[in-house]
Short mmCIF file of C-alpha atoms in Angstrom, two decimals:
data_model
loop_
_atom_site.label_atom_id
_atom_site.label_comp_id
_atom_site.label_asym_id
_atom_site.label_seq_id
_atom_site.Cartn_x
_atom_site.Cartn_y
_atom_site.Cartn_z
CA UNK A 2 97.66 82.63 84.82
CA UNK A 3 98.14 86.51 86.00
CA UNK A 4 95.13 88.11 85.05
CA UNK A 5 95.62 92.03 86.78
CA UNK A 6 94.53 94.87 84.98
CA UNK A 7 96.03 98.05 84.78
CA UNK A 8 93.89 100.31 86.92
CA UNK A 9 95.00 96.96 89.87
CA UNK A 10 99.23 97.82 89.11
CA UNK A 11 98.69 101.39 88.72
CA UNK A 12 96.88 102.05 92.34
CA UNK A 13 99.33 99.20 94.42
CA UNK A 14 101.90 101.84 92.76
CA UNK A 15 100.52 104.38 94.22
CA UNK A 16 100.49 102.53 97.71
CA UNK A 17 104.56 102.06 97.06
CA UNK A 18 105.26 105.73 96.61
CA UNK A 19 103.43 106.98 99.19
CA UNK A 20 104.82 104.27 101.71
CA UNK A 21 108.16 104.93 100.64
CA UNK A 22 108.16 108.53 101.12
CA UNK A 23 106.73 108.17 104.57
CA UNK A 24 109.72 105.82 104.97
CA UNK A 25 112.28 108.50 104.51
CA UNK A 26 113.65 106.28 101.86
CA UNK A 27 111.78 108.69 98.50
CA UNK A 28 112.76 111.93 97.88
CA UNK A 29 109.88 113.73 97.38
CA UNK A 30 111.13 114.50 93.82
CA UNK A 31 111.21 110.43 93.87
CA UNK A 32 107.52 109.91 95.34
CA UNK A 33 106.78 112.36 92.73
CA UNK A 34 107.62 110.40 89.89
CA UNK A 35 106.65 107.34 91.28
CA UNK A 36 102.83 108.83 91.99
CA UNK A 37 102.56 110.04 88.51
CA UNK A 38 103.41 107.05 86.31
CA UNK A 39 101.03 105.81 88.65
CA UNK A 40 98.42 107.85 87.43
CA UNK A 41 99.33 107.19 83.94
CA UNK A 42 98.82 103.49 84.34
CA UNK A 43 95.70 103.65 86.47
CA UNK A 44 93.92 105.72 83.27
CA UNK A 45 94.68 102.43 81.11
CA UNK A 46 91.64 100.92 83.27
CA UNK A 47 90.83 97.58 82.26
CA UNK A 48 93.24 97.19 79.86
CA UNK A 49 95.85 93.54 80.93
CA UNK A 50 98.42 95.20 78.80
CA UNK A 51 99.78 98.52 79.77
CA UNK A 52 103.51 100.57 79.18
CA UNK A 53 105.67 102.41 81.99
CA UNK A 54 108.44 104.61 81.73
CA UNK A 55 111.00 106.29 83.60
CA UNK A 56 113.23 108.91 81.89
CA UNK A 57 116.35 109.83 83.38
CA UNK A 58 116.27 113.45 83.30
CA UNK A 59 112.94 111.78 85.71
CA UNK A 60 114.00 109.18 87.86
CA UNK A 61 113.17 107.98 91.16
CA UNK A 62 115.26 109.09 93.21
CA UNK A 63 115.87 107.80 96.30
CA UNK A 64 117.54 109.41 100.11
CA UNK A 65 121.02 109.84 99.40
CA UNK A 66 122.72 106.73 100.96
CA UNK A 67 126.16 106.03 102.14
CA UNK A 68 128.93 103.49 100.46
CA UNK A 69 131.43 101.29 102.59
CA UNK A 70 133.95 104.63 103.23
CA UNK A 71 130.64 107.02 104.08
CA UNK A 72 130.43 108.89 101.79
CA UNK A 73 127.10 110.14 100.11
CA UNK A 74 125.60 108.01 96.84
CA UNK A 75 122.66 108.81 94.87
CA UNK A 76 120.55 106.10 93.82
CA UNK A 77 117.82 106.08 90.70
CA UNK A 78 115.61 104.07 89.52
CA UNK A 79 115.08 104.24 85.79
CA UNK A 80 112.61 102.29 83.68
CA UNK A 81 110.71 101.64 80.20
CA UNK A 82 108.23 98.58 80.23
CA UNK A 83 105.72 97.64 78.05
CA UNK A 84 103.65 94.62 79.86
CA UNK A 85 101.30 92.05 77.98
CA UNK A 86 99.83 89.94 79.50
CA UNK A 87 99.73 87.08 76.39
CA UNK A 88 101.53 84.18 77.45
CA UNK A 89 100.94 81.87 80.51
CA UNK A 90 104.01 80.09 79.67
CA UNK A 91 105.78 83.49 80.04
CA UNK A 92 106.04 86.24 81.72
CA UNK A 93 104.27 88.72 80.86
CA UNK A 94 106.66 91.12 79.43
CA UNK A 95 106.06 92.53 76.03
CA UNK A 96 109.50 94.40 76.56
CA UNK A 97 111.88 95.01 80.29
CA UNK A 98 114.96 97.38 80.59
CA UNK A 99 115.17 98.41 84.22
CA UNK A 100 118.49 100.05 85.92
CA UNK A 101 119.63 101.17 89.00
CA UNK A 102 121.91 103.62 88.56
CA UNK A 103 124.52 105.31 91.44
CA UNK A 104 125.82 108.17 92.03
CA UNK A 105 128.19 110.12 93.93
CA UNK A 106 128.21 113.48 95.20
CA UNK A 107 129.37 114.81 92.62
CA UNK A 108 127.58 113.43 90.40
CA UNK A 109 129.91 110.63 88.52
CA UNK A 110 128.10 107.32 87.84
CA UNK A 111 129.99 104.50 90.30
CA UNK A 112 127.34 101.93 89.18
CA UNK A 113 125.12 100.38 86.95
CA UNK A 114 122.76 97.38 87.70
CA UNK A 115 119.69 95.91 85.08
CA UNK A 116 117.15 93.54 85.04
CA UNK A 117 116.38 93.18 81.44
CA UNK A 118 114.32 90.61 78.66
CA UNK A 119 117.12 89.71 76.34
CA UNK A 120 116.48 90.94 72.63
CA UNK A 121 116.09 89.05 69.83
CA UNK A 122 118.92 87.05 68.92
CA UNK A 123 120.40 88.01 72.08
CA UNK A 124 123.16 85.37 73.73
CA UNK A 125 122.12 85.49 77.55
CA UNK A 126 118.95 83.84 79.49
CA UNK A 127 115.63 85.47 78.56
CA UNK A 128 116.07 86.64 81.26
CA UNK A 129 118.78 88.70 83.12
CA UNK A 130 120.70 90.64 85.54
CA UNK A 131 123.85 92.15 83.96
CA UNK A 132 126.20 94.82 85.60
CA UNK A 133 126.99 98.49 83.02
CA UNK A 134 125.64 99.15 80.43
CA UNK A 135 125.02 102.89 79.78
CA UNK A 136 124.47 106.01 81.98
CA UNK A 137 123.17 109.01 80.26
CA UNK A 138 125.87 111.05 79.63
CA UNK A 139 128.96 109.36 80.98
CA UNK A 140 129.17 106.91 77.43
CA UNK A 141 133.61 106.52 78.68
CA UNK A 142 132.64 105.32 81.62
CA UNK A 143 130.93 101.73 80.10
CA UNK A 144 131.95 98.83 82.14
CA UNK A 145 134.22 97.36 79.71
CA UNK A 146 132.33 92.92 79.76
CA UNK A 147 128.37 92.57 79.27
CA UNK A 148 128.99 88.99 80.34
CA UNK A 149 128.01 87.60 82.78
CA UNK A 150 124.30 87.84 82.15
CA UNK A 151 122.94 86.45 84.94
CA UNK A 152 119.77 84.08 84.78
CA UNK A 153 116.96 86.02 86.90
CA UNK A 154 113.09 86.47 87.08
CA UNK A 155 112.05 89.30 85.89
CA UNK A 156 111.76 92.58 88.26
CA UNK A 157 109.33 95.99 87.79
CA UNK A 158 109.96 99.62 89.27
CA UNK A 159 107.82 98.39 92.22
CA UNK A 160 110.19 94.56 93.02
CA UNK A 161 114.02 96.70 92.39
CA UNK A 162 111.92 99.33 94.87
CA UNK A 163 111.91 97.31 97.23
CA UNK A 164 114.59 95.66 97.18
CA UNK A 165 117.35 99.45 96.79
CA UNK A 166 115.37 99.97 100.72
CA UNK A 167 115.71 96.65 101.89
CA UNK A 168 119.55 96.88 100.70
CA UNK A 169 120.36 100.31 101.64
CA UNK A 170 117.67 101.05 103.84
CA UNK A 171 117.59 98.33 105.55
CA UNK A 172 116.75 100.02 109.17
CA UNK A 173 114.15 101.60 107.79
CA UNK A 174 112.20 99.36 105.21
CA UNK A 175 112.46 97.07 108.56
CA UNK A 176 110.25 99.26 110.62
CA UNK A 177 107.96 100.83 107.98
CA UNK A 178 107.50 98.23 105.39
CA UNK A 179 108.47 94.67 105.86
CA UNK A 180 105.79 93.73 106.98
CA UNK A 181 103.17 96.58 107.04
CA UNK A 182 99.75 94.22 104.98
CA UNK A 183 99.08 97.42 102.57
CA UNK A 184 102.72 96.90 101.38
CA UNK A 185 103.59 93.32 101.47
CA UNK A 186 100.01 93.35 99.34
CA UNK A 187 101.12 96.19 96.62
CA UNK A 188 104.21 94.42 96.68
CA UNK A 189 102.80 90.79 96.34
CA UNK A 190 100.56 91.53 93.14
CA UNK A 191 103.55 92.33 91.59
CA UNK A 192 105.31 89.02 92.68
CA UNK A 193 102.68 87.20 90.17
CA UNK A 194 103.37 89.36 87.58
CA UNK A 195 107.13 89.40 87.28
CA UNK A 196 107.03 85.15 88.70
CA UNK A 197 104.55 82.83 87.89
CA UNK A 198 105.98 82.15 85.52
CA UNK A 199 109.38 82.01 85.48
CA UNK A 200 108.95 79.87 89.14
CA UNK A 201 106.70 77.22 86.80
CA UNK A 202 109.49 76.67 84.38
CA UNK A 203 112.32 76.15 87.81
CA UNK A 204 110.10 73.96 89.34
CA UNK A 205 109.44 71.84 85.39
CA UNK A 206 113.05 71.55 85.24
CA UNK A 207 113.36 70.34 89.06
CA UNK A 208 110.58 67.56 87.79
CA UNK A 209 111.25 66.80 85.14
CA UNK A 210 115.18 66.93 84.44
CA UNK A 211 115.31 66.78 80.53
CA UNK A 212 117.57 70.07 80.86
CA UNK A 213 119.30 72.18 83.58
CA UNK A 214 116.94 75.15 84.57
CA UNK A 215 119.49 77.25 82.81
CA UNK A 216 119.32 76.36 79.15
CA UNK A 217 115.55 76.17 79.40
CA UNK A 218 115.74 80.28 79.79
CA UNK A 219 118.52 80.51 77.13
CA UNK A 220 116.85 83.23 75.14
CA UNK A 221 116.61 80.82 72.02
CA UNK A 222 114.31 78.02 73.95
CA UNK A 223 112.57 80.42 76.13
CA UNK A 224 110.31 82.72 73.27
CA UNK A 225 107.53 84.21 73.34
CA UNK A 226 105.04 83.47 70.74
CA UNK A 227 103.70 85.99 68.45
CA UNK A 228 100.30 87.81 68.76
CA UNK A 229 97.66 85.88 66.45
#
C-alpha cells in the first residue's frame, strides 16, 4: 500500500515545476501556480492525506503549442483532488477531478479531456478518461455526449504534466526531462501513488478470470470502503 506523506509529495511537485519551467514547457504563471500548490502541500507535513486545487482562474498554463494547421493553442491544467491513503485495495483518492483544457488564440475552447473518480451511482468505470465537460464561461460549447468513459488509471497533476509535455513538447521532453534522474524520481513517486491499486486489480483479473477487467473496475463494484 502506498504510504507517502504530504511533505514528500509537495517537494516532488516543486521539482517538477522547476524542471518544466527550465525546459521551456511551463509559462512563468504556470510555474508559479504549480510551485505555490507544492508549498501548500508541504505545509501538511507528515499527513498521509492532503488536498490540492488548481482553479480555472489560475491554471497551470503551458507554453503555446500548435494545432495541425500551425495555429497557436493554449493548454491549461486544472484540478481538484483529495488524497486519502486508507485502503490498499483502492486508489488513494477520496475525490479526483483533473482536466486539460485547450483554447485557441482568441480564447475560445477547442477541446477538453479529464480524468475523474466516478460519483456515487454514476455509470462507468470508477476511474475514467472522458472527453468534454464544462469549460468555464463556455457552457454552450459543452460536448453533447458524455460517453464513452474510458477505463483509465487515476492521474494527478504530476502525471498529467508529463503526458502534456511528451505529447505537445516532445523534443523538449526528450532533451530535458525523459531521462533526467530528478524528474524520473519525482514522477515515479506519483506513479506509485496512482497506479499501485489499479495494477493490482488488473493483475488479479488476468490471473483469476472471474470477471473482465472492465467489469471489475466498474463503479458499482470497485467501491472504496467508508472510513470507520
